[in-house]
Structure formats: structure tokens, C-alpha cells
Coordinates of C-alpha atoms (C1' of nucleotides) in Angstrom, one line a residue:
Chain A
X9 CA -2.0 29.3 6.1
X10 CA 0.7 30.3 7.8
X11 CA -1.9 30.9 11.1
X12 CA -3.9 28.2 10.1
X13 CA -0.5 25.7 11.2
X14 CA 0.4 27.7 14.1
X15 CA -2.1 27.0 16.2
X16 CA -1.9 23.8 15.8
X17 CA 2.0 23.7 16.8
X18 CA 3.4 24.2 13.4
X19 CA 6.1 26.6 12.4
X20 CA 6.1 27.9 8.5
X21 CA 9.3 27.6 6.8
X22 CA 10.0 28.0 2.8
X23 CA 10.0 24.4 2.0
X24 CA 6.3 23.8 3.8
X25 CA 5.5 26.8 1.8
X26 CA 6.3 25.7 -1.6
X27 CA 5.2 22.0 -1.1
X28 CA 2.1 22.8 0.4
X29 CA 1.6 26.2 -2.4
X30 CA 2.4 22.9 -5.3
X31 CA 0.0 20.5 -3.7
X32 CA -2.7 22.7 -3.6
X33 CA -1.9 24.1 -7.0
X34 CA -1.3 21.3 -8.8
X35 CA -2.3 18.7 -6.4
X36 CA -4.9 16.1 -7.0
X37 CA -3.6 12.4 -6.5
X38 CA -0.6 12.9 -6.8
X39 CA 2.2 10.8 -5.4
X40 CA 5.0 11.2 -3.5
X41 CA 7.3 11.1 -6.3
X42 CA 5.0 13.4 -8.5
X43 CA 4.8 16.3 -6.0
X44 CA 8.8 16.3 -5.5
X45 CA 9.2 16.0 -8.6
X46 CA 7.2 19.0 -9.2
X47 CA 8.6 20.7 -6.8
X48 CA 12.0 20.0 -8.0
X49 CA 11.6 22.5 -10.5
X50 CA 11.3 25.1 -8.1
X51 CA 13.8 24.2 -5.7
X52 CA 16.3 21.8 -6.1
X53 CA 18.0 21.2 -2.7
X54 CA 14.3 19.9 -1.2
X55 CA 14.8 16.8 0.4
X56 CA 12.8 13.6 -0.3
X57 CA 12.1 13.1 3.0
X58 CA 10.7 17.1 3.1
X59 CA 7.6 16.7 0.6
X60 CA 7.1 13.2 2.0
X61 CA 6.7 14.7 5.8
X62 CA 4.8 17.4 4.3
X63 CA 2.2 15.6 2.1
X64 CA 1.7 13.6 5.8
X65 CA 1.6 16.8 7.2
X66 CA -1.2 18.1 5.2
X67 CA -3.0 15.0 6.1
X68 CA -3.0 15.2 9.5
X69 CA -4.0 18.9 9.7
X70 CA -7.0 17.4 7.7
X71 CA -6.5 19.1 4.3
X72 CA -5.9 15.8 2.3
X73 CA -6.5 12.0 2.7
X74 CA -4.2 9.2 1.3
X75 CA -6.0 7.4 -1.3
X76 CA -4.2 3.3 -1.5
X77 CA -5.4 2.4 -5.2
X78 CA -3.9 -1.0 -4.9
X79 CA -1.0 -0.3 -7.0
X80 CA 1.8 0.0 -4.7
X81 CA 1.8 3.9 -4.2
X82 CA 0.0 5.9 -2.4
X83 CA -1.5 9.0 -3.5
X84 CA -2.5 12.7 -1.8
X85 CA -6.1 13.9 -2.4
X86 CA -7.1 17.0 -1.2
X87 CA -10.1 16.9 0.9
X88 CA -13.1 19.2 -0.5
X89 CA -16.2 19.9 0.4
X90 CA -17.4 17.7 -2.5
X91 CA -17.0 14.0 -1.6
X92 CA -16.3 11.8 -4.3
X93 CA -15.6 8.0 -5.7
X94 CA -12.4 7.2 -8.0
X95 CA -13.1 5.6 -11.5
X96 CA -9.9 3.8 -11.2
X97 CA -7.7 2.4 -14.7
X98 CA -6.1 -0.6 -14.0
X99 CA -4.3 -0.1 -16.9
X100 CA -3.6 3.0 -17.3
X101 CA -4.0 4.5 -14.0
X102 CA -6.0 7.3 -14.8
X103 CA -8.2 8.5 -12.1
X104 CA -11.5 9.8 -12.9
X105 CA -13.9 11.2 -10.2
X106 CA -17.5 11.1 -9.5
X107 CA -20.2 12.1 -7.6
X108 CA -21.3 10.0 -4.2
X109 CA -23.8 12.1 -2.9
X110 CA -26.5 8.9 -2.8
X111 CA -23.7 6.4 -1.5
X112 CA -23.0 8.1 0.9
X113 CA -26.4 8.3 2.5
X114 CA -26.1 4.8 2.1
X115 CA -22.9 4.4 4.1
X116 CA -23.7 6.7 6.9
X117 CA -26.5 4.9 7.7
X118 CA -24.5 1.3 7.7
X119 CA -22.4 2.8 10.4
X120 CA -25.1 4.0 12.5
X121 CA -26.0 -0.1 12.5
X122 CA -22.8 -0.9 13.2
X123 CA -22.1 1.9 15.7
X124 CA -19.0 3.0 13.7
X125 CA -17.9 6.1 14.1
X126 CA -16.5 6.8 10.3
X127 CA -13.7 9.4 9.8
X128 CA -13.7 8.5 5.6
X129 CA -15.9 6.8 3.1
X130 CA -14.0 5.2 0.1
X131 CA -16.2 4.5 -3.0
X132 CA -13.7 3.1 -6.2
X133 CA -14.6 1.5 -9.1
X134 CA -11.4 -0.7 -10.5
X135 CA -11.8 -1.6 -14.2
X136 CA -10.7 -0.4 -17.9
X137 CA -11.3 3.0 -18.9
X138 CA -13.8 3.5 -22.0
X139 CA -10.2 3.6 -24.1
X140 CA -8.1 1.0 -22.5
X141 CA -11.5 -1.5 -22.7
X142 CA -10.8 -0.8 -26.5
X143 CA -7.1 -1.5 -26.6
X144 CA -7.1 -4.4 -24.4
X145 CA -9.9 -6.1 -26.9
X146 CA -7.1 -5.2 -29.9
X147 CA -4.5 -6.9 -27.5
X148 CA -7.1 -10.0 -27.4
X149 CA -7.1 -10.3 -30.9
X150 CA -4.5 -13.1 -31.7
X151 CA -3.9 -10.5 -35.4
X152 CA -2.6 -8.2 -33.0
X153 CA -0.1 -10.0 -30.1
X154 CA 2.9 -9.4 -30.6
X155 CA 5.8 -12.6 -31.6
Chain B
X12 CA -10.3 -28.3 -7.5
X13 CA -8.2 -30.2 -9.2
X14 CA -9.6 -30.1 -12.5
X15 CA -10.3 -26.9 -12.4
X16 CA -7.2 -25.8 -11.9
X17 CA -6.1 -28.1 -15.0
X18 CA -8.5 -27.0 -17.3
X19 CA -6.9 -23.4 -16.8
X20 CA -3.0 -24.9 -17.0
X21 CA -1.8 -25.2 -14.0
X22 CA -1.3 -28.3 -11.7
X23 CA -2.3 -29.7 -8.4
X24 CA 0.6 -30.3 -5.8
X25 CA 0.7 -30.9 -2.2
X26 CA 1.8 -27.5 -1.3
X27 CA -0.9 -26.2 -3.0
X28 CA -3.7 -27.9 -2.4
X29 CA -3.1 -27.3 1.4
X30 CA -2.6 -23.7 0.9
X31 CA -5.8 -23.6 -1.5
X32 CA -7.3 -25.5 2.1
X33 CA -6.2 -23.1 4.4
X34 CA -7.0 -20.4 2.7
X35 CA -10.9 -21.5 1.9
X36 CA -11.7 -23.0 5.4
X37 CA -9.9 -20.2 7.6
X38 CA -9.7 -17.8 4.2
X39 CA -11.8 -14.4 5.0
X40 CA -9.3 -11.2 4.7
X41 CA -6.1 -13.6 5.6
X42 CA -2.5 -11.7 5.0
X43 CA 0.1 -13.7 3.1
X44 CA 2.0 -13.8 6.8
X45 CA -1.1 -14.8 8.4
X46 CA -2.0 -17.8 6.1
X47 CA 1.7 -18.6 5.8
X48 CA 1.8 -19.1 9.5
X49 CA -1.5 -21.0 9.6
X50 CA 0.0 -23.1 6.7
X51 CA 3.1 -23.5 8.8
X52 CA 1.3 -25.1 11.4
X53 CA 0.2 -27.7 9.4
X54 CA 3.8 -28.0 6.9
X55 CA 6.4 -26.2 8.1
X56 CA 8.5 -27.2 5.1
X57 CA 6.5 -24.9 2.9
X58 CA 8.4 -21.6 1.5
X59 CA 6.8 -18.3 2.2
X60 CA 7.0 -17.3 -1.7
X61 CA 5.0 -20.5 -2.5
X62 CA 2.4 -19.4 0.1
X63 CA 2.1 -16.3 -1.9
X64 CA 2.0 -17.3 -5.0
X65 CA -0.4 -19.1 -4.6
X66 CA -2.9 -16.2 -3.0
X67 CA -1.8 -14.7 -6.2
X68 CA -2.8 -17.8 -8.2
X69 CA -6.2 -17.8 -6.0
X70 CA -7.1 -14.5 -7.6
X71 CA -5.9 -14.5 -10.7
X72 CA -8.4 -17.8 -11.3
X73 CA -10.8 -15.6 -10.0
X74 CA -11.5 -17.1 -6.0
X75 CA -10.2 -14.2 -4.3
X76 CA -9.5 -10.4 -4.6
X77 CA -6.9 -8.6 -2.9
X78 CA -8.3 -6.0 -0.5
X79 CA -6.1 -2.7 0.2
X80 CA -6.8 -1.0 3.2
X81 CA -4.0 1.6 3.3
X82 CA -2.3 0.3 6.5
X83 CA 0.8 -1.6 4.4
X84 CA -0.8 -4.7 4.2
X85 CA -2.6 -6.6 1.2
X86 CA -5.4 -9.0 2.3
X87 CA -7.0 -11.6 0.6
X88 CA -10.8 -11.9 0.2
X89 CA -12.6 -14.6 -0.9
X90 CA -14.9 -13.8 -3.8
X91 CA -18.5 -14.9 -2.9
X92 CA -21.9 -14.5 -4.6
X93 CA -22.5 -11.8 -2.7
X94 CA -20.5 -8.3 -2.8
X95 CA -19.9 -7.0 0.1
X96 CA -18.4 -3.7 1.6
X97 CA -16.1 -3.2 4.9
X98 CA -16.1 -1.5 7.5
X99 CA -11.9 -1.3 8.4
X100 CA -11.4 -0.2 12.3
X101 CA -8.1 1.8 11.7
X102 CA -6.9 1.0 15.6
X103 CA -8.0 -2.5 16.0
X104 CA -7.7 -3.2 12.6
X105 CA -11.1 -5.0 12.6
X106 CA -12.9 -5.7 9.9
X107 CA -16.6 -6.3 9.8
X108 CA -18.5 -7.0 6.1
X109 CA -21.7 -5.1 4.9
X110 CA -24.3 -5.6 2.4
X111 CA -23.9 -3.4 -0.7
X112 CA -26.8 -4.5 -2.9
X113 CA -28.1 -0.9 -3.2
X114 CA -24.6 0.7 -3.4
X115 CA -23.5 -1.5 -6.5
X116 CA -26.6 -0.2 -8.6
X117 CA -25.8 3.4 -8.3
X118 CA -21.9 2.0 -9.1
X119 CA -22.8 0.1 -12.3
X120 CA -24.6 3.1 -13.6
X121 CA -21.2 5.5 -13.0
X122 CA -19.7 3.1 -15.3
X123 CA -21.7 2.9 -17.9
X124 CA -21.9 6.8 -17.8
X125 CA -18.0 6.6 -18.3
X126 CA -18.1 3.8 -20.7
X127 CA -16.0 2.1 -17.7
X128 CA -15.4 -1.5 -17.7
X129 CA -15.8 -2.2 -14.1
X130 CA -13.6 -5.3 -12.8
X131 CA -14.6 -4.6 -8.7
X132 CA -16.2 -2.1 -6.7
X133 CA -14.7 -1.4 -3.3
X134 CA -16.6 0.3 -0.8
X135 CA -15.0 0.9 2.5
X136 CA -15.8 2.5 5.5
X137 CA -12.8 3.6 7.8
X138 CA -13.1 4.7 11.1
X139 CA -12.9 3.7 14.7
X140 CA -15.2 0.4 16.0
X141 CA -17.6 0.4 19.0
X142 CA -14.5 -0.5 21.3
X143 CA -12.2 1.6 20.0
X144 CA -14.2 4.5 19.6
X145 CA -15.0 4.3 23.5
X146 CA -11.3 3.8 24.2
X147 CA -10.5 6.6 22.0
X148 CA -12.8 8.9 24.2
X149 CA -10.8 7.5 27.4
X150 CA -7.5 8.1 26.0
X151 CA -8.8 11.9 25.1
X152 CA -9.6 12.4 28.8
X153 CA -7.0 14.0 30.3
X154 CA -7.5 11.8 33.4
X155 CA -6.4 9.2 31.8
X156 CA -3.4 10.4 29.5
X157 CA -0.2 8.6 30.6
X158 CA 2.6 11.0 32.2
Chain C
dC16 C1' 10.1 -44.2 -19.7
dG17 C1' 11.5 -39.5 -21.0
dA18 C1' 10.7 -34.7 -22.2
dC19 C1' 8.7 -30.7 -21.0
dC20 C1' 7.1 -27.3 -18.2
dA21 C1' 5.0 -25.7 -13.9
dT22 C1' 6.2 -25.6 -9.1
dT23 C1' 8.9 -25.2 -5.1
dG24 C1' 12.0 -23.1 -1.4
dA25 C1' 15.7 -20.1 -0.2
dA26 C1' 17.7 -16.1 -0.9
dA27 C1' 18.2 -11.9 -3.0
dA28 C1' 16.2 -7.9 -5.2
dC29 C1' 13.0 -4.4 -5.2
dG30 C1' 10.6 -0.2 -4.1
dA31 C1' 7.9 2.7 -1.5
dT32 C1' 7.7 4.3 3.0
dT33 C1' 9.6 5.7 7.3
dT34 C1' 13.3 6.7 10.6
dT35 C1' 17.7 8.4 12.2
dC36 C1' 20.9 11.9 13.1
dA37 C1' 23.5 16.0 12.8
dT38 C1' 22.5 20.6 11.5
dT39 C1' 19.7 24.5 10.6
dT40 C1' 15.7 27.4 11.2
dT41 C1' 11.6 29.3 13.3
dC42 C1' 9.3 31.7 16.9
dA43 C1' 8.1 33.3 21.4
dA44 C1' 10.0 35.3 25.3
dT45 C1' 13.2 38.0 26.8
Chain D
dA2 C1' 18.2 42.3 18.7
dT3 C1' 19.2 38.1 21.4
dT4 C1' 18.5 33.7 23.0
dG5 C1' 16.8 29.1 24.0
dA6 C1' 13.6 25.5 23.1
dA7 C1' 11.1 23.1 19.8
dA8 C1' 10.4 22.0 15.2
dA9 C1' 12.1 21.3 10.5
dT10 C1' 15.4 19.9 7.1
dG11 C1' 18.4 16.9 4.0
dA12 C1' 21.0 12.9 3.3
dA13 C1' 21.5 8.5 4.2
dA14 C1' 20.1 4.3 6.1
dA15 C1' 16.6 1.3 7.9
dT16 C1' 12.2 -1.0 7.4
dC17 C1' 9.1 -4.0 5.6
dG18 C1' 5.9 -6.0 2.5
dT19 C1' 6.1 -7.6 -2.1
dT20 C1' 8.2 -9.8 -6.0
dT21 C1' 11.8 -12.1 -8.7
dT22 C1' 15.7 -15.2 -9.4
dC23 C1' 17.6 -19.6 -9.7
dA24 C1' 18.7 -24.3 -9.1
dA25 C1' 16.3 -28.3 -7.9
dT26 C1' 12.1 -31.1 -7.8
dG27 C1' 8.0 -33.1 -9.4
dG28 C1' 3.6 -33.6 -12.2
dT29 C1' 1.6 -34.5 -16.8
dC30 C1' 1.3 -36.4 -21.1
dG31 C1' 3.1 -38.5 -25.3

DNA sequence: CGACCATTGAAAACGATTTTCATTTTCAAT
DNA sequence: ATTGAAAATGAAAATCGTTTTCAATGGTCG
């Protein structure tokens, strides 16, 4: 890693080195706020502004893509050899992922048409997960709002 | 419009119905700043917030969706018969609309594989334009990198 | 008419993101 | 090892789009 960044003009320090070792440890879709959070715990006196410049870092080096679900944050998914959509709670925000393997046949070809040249396909499905469909039916029930 | 709007509780006021105007004749992917300054032009007594809640009101009777691109900026998209998909120029900020008849199939059957109740699909393809992908290739020439 | 409640406009609050700045650290070349 | 240039850091402040507050206004319906 630590070669991986200097060619590309990046020096290594202890910070980088934590942030990046928690993103790719414990790293999917997480937020801004999650990741310092997390790495919090191992080091207190990281800076805010450290894991944010980082998590940009990691984007621009191509290891992760921002993924905008609509809900005011931003979140850091790491970029795999597997593409994949988001099953995306409104309600919950959970994140579930899926395979795109036929969408994005699909896609590629739509930018050929359109002589696009595409750097990222986004595939997301907004709507209630299989339990917060069932709550939110509950909540619909006039027995169950609250007075 | 009118009615419509009073069947579901809310009322029909100057502001709004130029706003609900604006919107539906100049409408496709507007910003709240952009249809607030198209507004403008036609009332400039009318208060940004009212401009904006009333995009809000727009979607939440179900005429529009918001579309999140990841560049800061929430745009409004009216909702038509037809789903469409985008393809978002991340220089130029251009975006051009696709047909995704045969994507949405292969989306309803993730969800019902996750018991997922869908609300939207949003498929979007990000990447550089025609014009900006040639610019793109100037700009990369050394010959042509200002010193 | 009169009461009620949605709506409006201006301003302030909010919150995530991004920048600034002084200081510290890395790293390559001595 | 030393050094100098460039990059990185942390705290704080700035930014900027979005959202709320609040007092005043205005539409709807009995």
C-alpha cells in the first residue's frame, strides 16, 4: 500500500495507515462520521478533517466510489471486482447489495449510443425493506398510531 | 390542478400555482435555485422557501422525484409514464435521459427476491459527454496544459 | 361574516462538506 | 544523519444547499 500511494505522489503516515487499514476492514458504506468514529477508538487525536481527506483520498486513487443515497450523507464503497446495485431502505437505511451482471450489459451498450464514455454505473432500488414494508403497514393501521 | 390538490388537503394560491407552472412547462431536472430564478422572473416577490416547498409538495403528491446526482445538488424530475435512466456528464453537468424498459424488469425481480418494496429505481450512468470527453483528451495533452 | 388552518416570506438554524492556516511529518537527495 | 521541499495533519472556520421558525397573510367552509 504503502508503494501502491507512492507512485502516485503520496507519502504514508500513521493516520493514512489506520484510516485506510479501518476502511478496508470494516468499510462498506460507511460514512464520514462512521469511519471516524471507528477510528476513534483507535486513535483519539485523529482529526475530522483527516478521515474525511482520506476517504477522498481513497477515492481518487480509485479504491472506493462515493455512493449519494439521497439522504443527505454520503457514503464510501469500496470498489471490487464485483459490480453491484444497492437495495436501498428508505426507512431504515439499510443497504443491501445485488448482482448487476445483466444491467450492466444493458448500460454499456446505452453509452456506446450515446458516445458516453462511463467512469461508473449506479443501479439502486429505493423502497421498504421486506421488514420495514411490514411495520409501516402496522403504522397504517389507525389501532396502531400513536395519540 | 386545483382540485386535485384539494382533494389531497392542500390549497391553490397564486404563488403556487405559478411555481406548479414553471415547474411543468420549463420543469425537467430544474434545481430549487434554478426554478426559483425562473419564478423570479415572472414574481419576484416570491420567497425562495416557498419555491421549495413547493418542489417538495410536487413530490410528495407524487409529480416529481428528486434526482441525486452526487455533485451537492438535488434536482427535480418530473414523473412521466415512462421511466427513464440518465446519463449525468460529471464536467458539463449534462444530463441526457434513456429508456430503461428492459433494465426495470430485471429490477422488479431483485425485489421481489428481497421481499423489497420498491418506491423508484434509479439508474444512472456517470461519466464524461461527447464534448467533454474530447476536451478531456485535449486537456491531457501536454501541448495544451496551461503553464 | 368569522374561525380555522394552510401558506407565505424573511431570516435564522442546520448539518454535511470543504477550506484555511499554522505546524508537523515524510521522503528523497545530499 | 542532515536537510529542504512537498505533503499531511488537526482545529477551527467557512461554505453552501437544505430545512425550520415565526409572525403575518389569505383561502376555505360552516
Amino acid at each position: 500500500m504503502r508503494e501502491f500511494l507512492k507512485t502516485k505522489g503520496f507519502k504514508m503516515t500513521p493516520q493514512r495507515e489506520l484510516i485506510f487499514r479501518a476502511f478496508f476492514e470494516h468499510g462498506d458504506h460507511v460514512s464520514v462520521d462512521e469511519l471516524y468514529d471507528k477510528v476513534r477508538e483507535l486513535d483519539h487525536t485523529i482529526g475530522y478533517s483527516t478521515v474525511w481527506r482520506n476517504l477522498k483520498l481513497i477515492c481518487k486513487v480509485g479504491l472506493a466510489e462515493e455512493v449519494n443515497l439521497g439522504d443527505g450523507v454520503t457514503r464510501y464503497d469500496r470498489v471490487t471486482q464485483v459490480p453491484h446495485g444497492h437495495l436501498f431502505c428508505t426507512n431504515c437505511k439499510k443497504l443491501i447489495e445485488f448482482n448487476v451482471d445483466q444491467v450492466v450489459g444493458l448500460l454499456a451498450q446505452v453509452s456506446r449510443d450515446h458516445a458516453f464514455a462511463p467512469d461508473s454505473f449506479k443501479v439502486e432500488i429505493h423502497g421498504l425493506c421486506a421488514e420495514c414494508s411490514a411495520k409501516t403497514e402496522q403504522i397504517k393501521n389507525p389501532e396502531q398510531v400513536k395519540s
